[in-house]
Amino acid sequence: MNKLKILIAASEVVPFAKTGGLADVVGALPKALHSLGHDVRVVMPRYYVVDIKKYKLKPLVGALGVPMGIMGEIWALVYEGVLPDSAVPVYFIEYEDFFGRSGLYDDGVNGYDDNDNRFIFFSRAVMQLAKKLEFHPDVIHANDWHTATIPMLLNTIYAFDSNFAYTGSLLSIHNLQHQGKFYKGVMDVMGIGWNHFYEMQEHDSVNLLKGGIVHADAVSTVSQKYAQEIRSNEFGWGLNGLIDSYSYKLHGILNGVDYDEWNPSLDSFIAKKFDTKNMSPKAICKADIQASFNLPQRGDVPLIGFVGRLVEQKGIHLLASAIYKILEMDIQIVMLGAGEKWAEHFFGEIAFKYPEKFSCYIGYRNDLAHKIEAGSDLFLMPSLFEPCGLNQIYSLRYGTLPIVRATGGLDDTIESYHNDSKHGNGFKFTDATPEALFNTIGWAVYTYYNDKVGFDNLRKNAMSARFDWIAAAKEYEALYYKIAKGRKGHV
Ligand code: ADP
Ligand code: GLC
C-alpha cells in the first residue's frame, strides 16, 4: 500500500498546550502513525503558552495569507517544530490578535467572544498552510468543532484546488457537547457562500460541528460505545438525528495511551517507580501523595483518587450529593481538578470539614496527576457521559482500580469485578444516581478491606491490560485508506 500523507489539525496538542484529553491524543497518535511509515504532520495555533524557546520552534520564511471573507486577508506567522522524541513536524499558526492570550478558549470564566473568528481563521490557515508547503494530503484529520470547518472548506472553496485534488477528510468527535454554535453572520467570514448555510444551520445560528459532520468523508468518535450512544437522544446533544442519518460513515476508534508518559516503571514524577514484579514501592507513592495532600499517612486505608475537569460531564454533582455518606466510610479521597466555580468551592469546603479524609487541589498540575495515579488504590470517574476517558486507562497501568459509570469509553475499557471468577479490572455502575455511586464505592472499599486476594487479582488484570497507540493507529490507518480511496480512487 502507498504510504499516506496525513495532516492532523487540532486546537491543543501535548506537550505544547493542553486543557484535556484531546491534547493527549493529538500528541501521541501522529507518532504512532509515523512509526507505521506515514508522512504525518500536525497543525495547531500558537497560543501565548506555547513556548518557542523551550521547543526550539523556528519561523517559516514568509507570512501566510489567510482570507477571512468580509474581514479581508489576515497575515499569519508560522512556526515549525517537532513532536518531542519524534520526527513528526508540528506547525504553529501565530496571529497575536487571536491567539496571544493567556487561555486557549476562555479567560478562566467566560469563553472568548470571538472564538468563531479565531477557529474559522485557524481552519482556513490549515488549508493555506498545506498549499504553501505544497503538501498534498491524502487525508486531513480534523478534531472537534474548532477544526470542523475544514471538511466544509475542502468541499467548497478548495473543491477545485489542485493541491487538494486527492484529499479526503476525517472529523473526530472527542466531545459532542461542544459544537461551536455562533451568530450566523459568521458565514460572511467563512466565505463558503450562503447556499451552504442550511448544512450547518441550527435555528438562526450556525453550528460548525454540524457542518463538519455533513461534509466530512468519515466521522469518528473515540470509543465504539460512544459512537453508538451519540445516535440516541440521551447523548446526542440535539445532533443525534443527523448523526444517525450518517451512521454509514460513523466509526468508533478507542484512544490509546502513551506508555512512555504514563507508566509506573518509567514515571519520573512519582516518589518511587514500580511494576508488576515489584509492587511494594506503590506504598511509598501512597504515603507521598498523602503527605502532599496533608492527609494522615495511613497505609491501611483505601485511598481514592480523582483527576479531571470539574464539570457536569464528569459526574461531580453525583459525587457532591453522595459525599457526606461516602465519607462515613473509613477511606481517604484526593481530588485534583478545576472547572465550575460551585464545584471548586463545594469540594474546597468538604476538604475543610474533613481534613483527615478529603483533600483537594484546585488547579492544573501534571505532576500531581501522575502522583495520584501512582499512589491511589482506587480511581473515581462517575461520568455522565465519557467519549473515551483517559484517566481510567492510565489508572489501570498503575494498578489503581477504576470506579466508573458504564458509559462511552469507560464502559469499553473497564470490566466490573466478578466475585466468583475473579475477572475484571475495576468497579462499574449504570444508574447515574448518588445511590449507585455510593453503593459502588462501598463495594470497592469492601473488596479492599475484606477480599485482598480478589483486589490483588484485579490489580494484576489492570496492570497487564494494554491500550497501545499502535493498535489505534492501525485502525485510523485503515480508515484513512478508505477515505482516500473513496475520495478519488487513487490509492
Ligand atoms: P477530558 O478530555 O474530558 O478532560 P480525559 O480523561 O480524556 O478527559 O483527559 C483528561 C486529561 O487531562 C488527562 O490527561 C488528565 O490527567 C488531565 N487533567 C485533567 N484535569 C487535570 C488537572 N486538574 N491537572 C492535571 N491534569 C489534568
Ligand atoms: C474529550 C472527552 C474524553 C476523551 C478526550 C480525548 O475531551 O471528554 O472522554 O478521552 O476527548 O479523546
Coordinates of C-alpha atoms in Angstrom, one line a residue, residues 54-490:
K54 CA 11.8 25.5 25.0
Y55 CA 10.6 23.6 22.0
K56 CA 13.1 25.3 19.6
L57 CA 10.4 26.4 17.2
K58 CA 11.7 28.1 14.0
P59 CA 9.7 30.6 12.0
L60 CA 8.9 29.6 8.4
V61 CA 10.0 32.0 5.8
G62 CA 7.3 34.4 4.6
A63 CA 3.9 35.2 6.1
L64 CA 0.8 33.1 5.5
G65 CA -2.1 34.9 3.8
V66 CA -5.5 33.7 5.3
P67 CA -8.6 35.0 3.5
M68 CA -11.3 35.8 6.1
G69 CA -14.3 36.9 3.9
I70 CA -15.5 40.3 4.9
M71 CA -12.7 40.7 7.4
G72 CA -10.3 40.7 4.4
E73 CA -7.0 38.8 4.3
I74 CA -5.1 38.2 7.6
W75 CA -1.4 37.6 7.6
A76 CA -0.2 35.0 10.0
L77 CA 3.3 33.8 11.0
V78 CA 4.0 30.1 11.1
Y79 CA 6.5 28.4 13.4
E80 CA 7.8 24.9 12.8
G81 CA 8.9 22.3 15.4
V82 CA 8.5 18.6 16.1
L83 CA 6.6 16.4 18.5
P84 CA 9.2 15.7 21.2
D85 CA 11.2 12.5 20.7
S86 CA 10.0 12.1 17.1
A87 CA 10.4 13.5 13.6
V88 CA 6.8 14.5 13.3
P89 CA 6.6 18.1 12.1
V90 CA 4.3 20.4 14.0
Y91 CA 3.3 23.8 12.6
F92 CA 2.0 26.6 14.8
I93 CA -0.2 29.3 13.4
E94 CA 0.6 32.6 15.0
Y95 CA -1.7 35.6 14.9
E96 CA -1.3 37.8 18.0
D97 CA -4.9 39.3 18.0
F98 CA -6.4 35.8 18.1
F99 CA -4.0 33.6 20.0
G100 CA -1.8 35.9 22.1
R101 CA -3.9 35.4 25.2
S102 CA -3.5 33.6 28.4
G103 CA -6.2 31.0 27.8
L104 CA -6.9 28.6 24.9
Y105 CA -10.6 29.1 24.7
D106 CA -11.6 31.3 27.7
D107 CA -10.3 33.7 30.2
G108 CA -10.9 31.3 33.1
V109 CA -14.5 32.2 33.5
N110 CA -16.1 33.1 30.1
G111 CA -15.4 31.8 26.6
Y112 CA -13.7 34.4 24.4
D113 CA -16.4 36.2 22.4
D114 CA -14.5 35.9 19.1
N115 CA -14.0 32.1 19.3
D116 CA -15.9 31.8 16.0
N117 CA -13.4 34.0 14.2
R118 CA -10.4 32.5 16.0
F119 CA -11.1 29.0 14.9
I120 CA -12.5 29.7 11.5
F121 CA -9.3 31.6 10.9
F122 CA -7.3 28.6 12.2
S123 CA -9.1 26.2 10.0
R124 CA -8.6 28.3 6.9
A125 CA -5.0 28.8 7.9
V126 CA -4.5 25.0 7.9
M127 CA -5.7 24.8 4.3
Q128 CA -3.5 27.8 3.3
L129 CA -0.5 26.2 5.0
A130 CA -0.9 22.9 3.1
K131 CA -0.8 25.0 -0.1
K132 CA 2.2 27.0 1.0
L133 CA 4.1 23.8 1.9
E134 CA 2.9 22.1 -1.3
F135 CA 1.9 19.3 1.0
H136 CA -0.9 17.4 -0.8
P137 CA -2.6 15.4 2.0
D138 CA -4.5 12.2 1.3
V139 CA -6.5 13.0 4.4
I140 CA -7.0 16.0 6.6
H141 CA -7.9 14.8 10.0
A142 CA -9.9 17.5 11.9
N143 CA -10.8 17.3 15.6
D144 CA -13.9 18.7 17.4
W145 CA -15.7 21.8 16.5
H146 CA -12.6 24.0 16.4
T147 CA -11.5 22.5 13.1
A148 CA -14.8 21.1 11.9
T149 CA -14.8 23.9 9.3
I150 CA -12.0 22.2 7.4
P151 CA -14.2 19.5 5.7
M152 CA -16.6 22.3 4.6
L153 CA -13.7 24.4 3.2
L154 CA -12.4 21.3 1.4
N155 CA -15.8 20.7 -0.3
T156 CA -16.4 24.3 -1.2
I157 CA -13.7 26.9 -1.5
Y158 CA -11.0 24.3 -2.2
A159 CA -13.1 21.8 -4.1
F160 CA -11.3 22.6 -7.4
D161 CA -7.9 23.5 -6.0
S162 CA -5.4 21.1 -7.5
N163 CA -3.5 21.0 -4.1
F164 CA -6.4 19.0 -2.7
A165 CA -7.4 17.0 -5.7
Y166 CA -6.9 13.8 -3.8
T167 CA -7.7 15.0 -0.3
G168 CA -10.4 13.5 1.9
S169 CA -11.4 14.4 5.4
L170 CA -12.0 12.8 8.7
L171 CA -13.7 14.6 11.6
S172 CA -13.1 13.1 15.0
I173 CA -15.6 14.0 17.7
H174 CA -14.0 13.9 21.1
N175 CA -16.9 15.6 22.8
L176 CA -20.3 16.2 21.2
Q177 CA -21.4 18.6 24.0
H178 CA -19.3 21.3 22.4
Q179 CA -20.4 22.1 18.9
G180 CA -19.3 25.7 18.1
K181 CA -22.6 27.5 17.8
F182 CA -22.4 31.1 16.7
Y183 CA -24.2 34.0 15.2
K184 CA -25.0 33.2 11.6
G185 CA -23.2 36.4 10.3
V186 CA -20.0 34.4 10.6
M187 CA -20.9 32.8 7.3
D188 CA -19.6 36.0 5.7
V189 CA -16.2 35.4 7.4
M190 CA -16.1 31.8 6.3
G191 CA -16.7 32.8 2.8
I192 CA -18.2 29.5 1.7
G193 CA -21.4 31.0 0.4
W194 CA -24.8 31.4 2.0
N195 CA -26.1 28.5 -0.1
H196 CA -24.2 26.3 2.4
F197 CA -26.0 27.8 5.4
Y198 CA -28.6 25.1 5.8
E199 CA -25.9 22.4 6.2
M200 CA -24.8 23.9 9.4
Q201 CA -28.0 25.7 10.4
E202 CA -29.4 25.5 13.9
H203 CA -32.4 27.8 14.2
D204 CA -31.0 31.2 13.4
S205 CA -27.3 30.2 14.2
V206 CA -24.5 28.3 12.6
N207 CA -23.3 25.1 14.2
L208 CA -19.8 24.4 13.0
L209 CA -19.7 20.8 14.2
K210 CA -22.9 20.0 12.3
G211 CA -21.4 21.4 9.1
G212 CA -18.3 19.2 9.7
I213 CA -20.4 16.1 10.2
V214 CA -22.3 16.8 7.0
H215 CA -19.2 17.4 4.9
A216 CA -16.6 15.1 6.3
D217 CA -15.9 11.9 4.3
A218 CA -15.9 10.0 7.6
V219 CA -16.7 10.8 11.2
S220 CA -15.2 9.1 14.1
T221 CA -15.6 9.1 17.9
V222 CA -13.1 7.9 20.4
S223 CA -14.8 4.7 21.6
Q224 CA -17.2 2.2 20.0
K225 CA -19.7 2.7 22.7
Y226 CA -19.8 6.5 22.3
A227 CA -20.2 6.1 18.5
Q228 CA -23.5 4.2 19.3
E229 CA -24.5 6.5 22.2
I230 CA -24.4 9.7 20.2
R231 CA -27.1 8.3 17.8
S232 CA -29.5 8.5 20.8
N233 CA -31.5 11.4 22.2
E234 CA -29.8 10.9 25.6
F235 CA -26.2 11.5 24.3
G236 CA -26.8 13.3 21.0
W237 CA -27.0 17.0 22.2
G238 CA -29.5 17.7 19.5
L239 CA -27.4 16.2 16.7
N240 CA -28.5 12.6 17.2
G241 CA -30.9 12.6 14.3
L242 CA -28.3 14.0 11.9
I243 CA -25.6 11.6 13.2
D244 CA -27.9 8.6 12.9
S245 CA -28.7 9.5 9.3
Y246 CA -24.9 9.5 8.6
S247 CA -24.3 6.3 10.6
Y248 CA -22.8 4.7 7.4
K249 CA -19.7 7.0 7.8
L250 CA -19.5 6.8 11.6
H251 CA -16.7 4.9 13.3
G252 CA -15.5 4.3 16.8
I253 CA -11.8 4.0 17.5
L254 CA -10.7 3.8 21.1
N255 CA -7.9 6.1 22.2
G256 CA -4.6 4.6 23.1
V257 CA -2.2 5.6 25.9
D258 CA 1.3 6.9 25.6
Y259 CA 3.1 4.4 27.8
D260 CA 6.3 6.4 27.7
E261 CA 4.4 9.0 29.6
W262 CA 2.1 7.0 31.8
N263 CA 4.0 4.1 33.1
P264 CA 4.9 3.4 36.8
S265 CA 8.2 1.8 35.8
L266 CA 9.4 4.9 33.9
D267 CA 7.5 7.8 35.6
S268 CA 9.9 10.4 36.9
F269 CA 7.1 12.4 38.7
I270 CA 6.3 9.6 41.2
A271 CA 8.1 9.0 44.5
K272 CA 9.3 5.6 43.6
K273 CA 9.0 3.6 40.4
F274 CA 7.3 0.2 40.5
D275 CA 6.0 -2.6 38.2
T276 CA 4.1 -5.8 38.4
K277 CA 7.1 -7.7 39.7
N278 CA 7.8 -5.3 42.5
M279 CA 4.7 -3.6 43.7
S280 CA 6.0 -2.6 47.2
P281 CA 7.0 1.0 46.1
K282 CA 3.4 1.7 45.4
A283 CA 3.0 2.1 49.2
I284 CA 5.7 4.8 49.1
C285 CA 3.8 6.6 46.4
K286 CA 0.7 6.4 48.5
A287 CA 2.5 7.9 51.5
D288 CA 3.9 10.6 49.3
I289 CA 0.5 11.6 47.9
Q290 CA -1.0 11.6 51.4
A291 CA 1.9 13.9 52.5
S292 CA 1.4 16.2 49.5
F293 CA -2.3 16.4 50.3
N294 CA -1.9 16.7 54.1
L295 CA -3.8 13.6 54.9
P296 CA -2.7 11.1 57.6
Q297 CA -0.1 8.7 56.2
R298 CA -2.0 5.5 56.7
G299 CA -1.1 2.5 54.6
D300 CA -4.2 0.5 55.7
V301 CA -6.9 2.9 54.4
P302 CA -8.2 2.8 50.8
L303 CA -7.1 6.0 49.0
I304 CA -9.4 7.1 46.2
G305 CA -8.1 9.5 43.5
F306 CA -10.0 11.9 41.2
V307 CA -8.3 13.9 38.5
G308 CA -10.4 15.8 35.9
R309 CA -12.2 18.9 34.9
L310 CA -14.8 19.8 37.5
V311 CA -17.7 19.9 35.1
E312 CA -21.1 18.2 34.9
Q313 CA -19.8 15.7 32.4
K314 CA -17.6 14.2 35.0
G315 CA -20.5 13.3 37.3
I316 CA -19.3 15.7 40.0
H317 CA -22.8 16.6 41.2
L318 CA -23.4 12.8 41.8
L319 CA -20.3 12.9 44.0
A320 CA -21.3 16.1 45.7
S321 CA -24.7 14.6 46.5
A322 CA -23.2 11.4 47.9
I323 CA -20.1 12.8 49.5
Y324 CA -21.3 13.1 53.2
K325 CA -22.4 9.4 53.1
I326 CA -19.3 8.3 51.3
L327 CA -17.1 10.0 53.9
E328 CA -18.7 7.9 56.7
M329 CA -16.6 5.1 55.3
D330 CA -13.0 4.6 56.5
I331 CA -11.5 6.0 53.4
Q332 CA -9.4 8.9 52.0
I333 CA -10.1 10.9 48.9
V334 CA -7.7 13.1 47.0
M335 CA -9.1 15.4 44.2
L336 CA -7.2 17.3 41.5
G337 CA -9.3 19.5 39.2
A338 CA -10.5 22.9 38.2
G339 CA -13.7 24.0 36.5
E340 CA -17.1 25.1 37.6
K341 CA -16.9 27.6 40.5
W342 CA -19.6 26.0 42.6
A343 CA -17.7 22.7 42.5
E344 CA -14.4 24.3 43.3
H345 CA -16.0 26.0 46.4
F346 CA -18.0 23.0 47.4
F347 CA -15.1 20.5 47.4
G348 CA -12.8 23.0 49.0
E349 CA -15.3 23.3 51.8
I350 CA -15.5 19.5 52.1
A351 CA -11.8 19.4 52.5
F352 CA -12.0 22.0 55.3
K353 CA -14.7 20.0 57.1
Y354 CA -13.0 16.5 56.7
P355 CA -9.2 17.2 56.9
E356 CA -8.5 13.6 57.8
K357 CA -10.4 12.2 54.9
F358 CA -10.8 14.5 52.0
S359 CA -8.2 16.8 50.3
C360 CA -8.2 18.7 47.1
Y361 CA -6.0 20.8 44.9
I362 CA -8.0 23.2 42.7
G363 CA -5.9 23.9 39.7
Y364 CA -4.0 22.1 36.9
R365 CA -0.9 20.1 37.8
N366 CA 0.5 17.4 35.6
D367 CA 3.0 16.2 38.2
L368 CA 0.2 15.7 40.8
A369 CA -1.9 13.9 38.2
H370 CA 0.9 11.3 37.9
K371 CA 1.4 11.1 41.6
I372 CA -2.4 10.5 42.2
E373 CA -2.4 7.7 39.6
A374 CA 0.6 6.0 41.2
G375 CA -0.4 6.5 44.9
S376 CA -4.1 5.8 44.9
D377 CA -5.7 2.4 45.4
L378 CA -8.9 3.3 43.5
F379 CA -9.7 5.9 40.9
L380 CA -13.1 7.6 40.6
M381 CA -14.7 8.5 37.3
P382 CA -18.5 8.7 37.7
S383 CA -19.0 10.5 34.4
L384 CA -22.5 11.1 33.0
F385 CA -21.0 10.6 29.6
E386 CA -17.4 10.0 28.5
P387 CA -16.4 9.8 24.9
C388 CA -13.3 7.8 25.8
G389 CA -11.7 9.0 29.0
L390 CA -8.0 8.6 29.5
N391 CA -7.5 8.7 33.3
Q392 CA -9.2 5.3 33.9
I393 CA -6.8 3.8 31.3
Y394 CA -3.8 5.5 32.9
S395 CA -5.1 4.2 36.3
L396 CA -5.1 0.6 35.1
R397 CA -1.4 0.8 34.2
Y398 CA -0.6 2.0 37.8
G399 CA -2.7 -0.8 39.4
T400 CA -5.2 1.8 40.6
L401 CA -8.6 0.3 40.2
P402 CA -11.2 2.5 38.4
I403 CA -14.7 3.0 39.8
V404 CA -16.6 4.2 36.8
R405 CA -20.1 4.6 35.3
A406 CA -20.8 2.3 32.4
T407 CA -20.8 4.9 29.6
G408 CA -18.8 5.5 26.5
G409 CA -15.1 4.6 26.7
L410 CA -15.4 3.9 30.4
D411 CA -17.7 1.0 29.6
D412 CA -15.4 -0.2 26.7
T413 CA -12.3 -0.2 28.9
I414 CA -13.5 -1.3 32.3
E415 CA -14.8 -4.7 33.2
S416 CA -16.5 -5.0 36.5
Y417 CA -15.2 -7.3 39.2
H418 CA -16.8 -10.8 39.1
N419 CA -16.5 -12.1 42.7
D420 CA -16.7 -15.7 41.6
S421 CA -14.4 -15.8 38.6
K422 CA -12.1 -13.0 39.9
H423 CA -12.2 -11.5 36.4
G424 CA -12.4 -7.8 35.9
N425 CA -10.3 -4.7 36.3
G426 CA -12.5 -2.3 38.2
F427 CA -15.9 -1.5 39.6
K428 CA -18.7 -0.3 37.3
F429 CA -22.3 1.1 37.9
T430 CA -25.0 2.0 35.5
D431 CA -27.5 4.4 37.1
A432 CA -26.5 8.0 37.2
T433 CA -27.6 8.4 40.8
P434 CA -25.8 9.2 44.0
E435 CA -27.1 5.9 45.5
A436 CA -25.5 3.8 42.7
L437 CA -22.2 5.8 43.1
F438 CA -22.3 5.3 46.9
N439 CA -23.0 1.6 46.6
T440 CA -20.2 1.0 44.1
I441 CA -17.7 2.9 46.1
G442 CA -18.9 0.8 49.1
W443 CA -18.4 -2.4 47.1
A444 CA -14.8 -1.4 46.1
V445 CA -14.0 -0.4 49.7
Y446 CA -15.4 -3.6 51.0
T447 CA -13.3 -5.6 48.5
Y448 CA -10.2 -3.6 49.5
Y449 CA -10.7 -4.5 53.2
N450 CA -12.2 -8.0 53.0
D451 CA -11.1 -9.6 49.8
K452 CA -7.4 -9.0 49.5
V453 CA -6.9 -11.9 47.0
G454 CA -9.7 -10.5 44.8
F455 CA -8.3 -7.0 45.0
D456 CA -4.8 -8.1 44.1
N457 CA -6.1 -10.1 41.2
L458 CA -7.9 -7.1 39.9
R459 CA -4.7 -5.2 40.2
K460 CA -2.8 -7.8 38.1
N461 CA -5.5 -7.8 35.5
A462 CA -5.5 -4.0 35.4
M463 CA -1.7 -3.7 35.0
S464 CA -1.4 -6.3 32.3
A465 CA -4.0 -4.7 30.1
R466 CA -2.6 -2.6 27.2
F467 CA -4.2 0.1 25.1
D468 CA -1.3 0.9 22.8
W469 CA -1.4 3.7 20.3
I470 CA -0.1 1.5 17.6
A471 CA -3.3 -0.6 17.7
A472 CA -5.4 2.5 17.5
A473 CA -3.2 4.0 14.8
K474 CA -3.7 0.9 12.6
E475 CA -7.5 1.4 12.9
Y476 CA -7.0 5.0 11.8
E477 CA -4.8 3.9 9.0
A478 CA -7.4 1.6 7.6
L479 CA -10.0 4.4 7.8
Y480 CA -7.7 6.9 6.1
Y481 CA -7.1 4.4 3.2
K482 CA -10.9 4.0 2.9
I483 CA -11.4 7.8 2.9
A484 CA -8.6 8.4 0.4
K485 CA -9.9 5.6 -1.9
G486 CA -13.5 6.8 -1.7
R487 CA -12.5 10.3 -2.5
K488 CA -10.7 9.8 -5.8
G489 CA -10.0 6.1 -6.1
H490 CA -6.3 6.9 -6.4

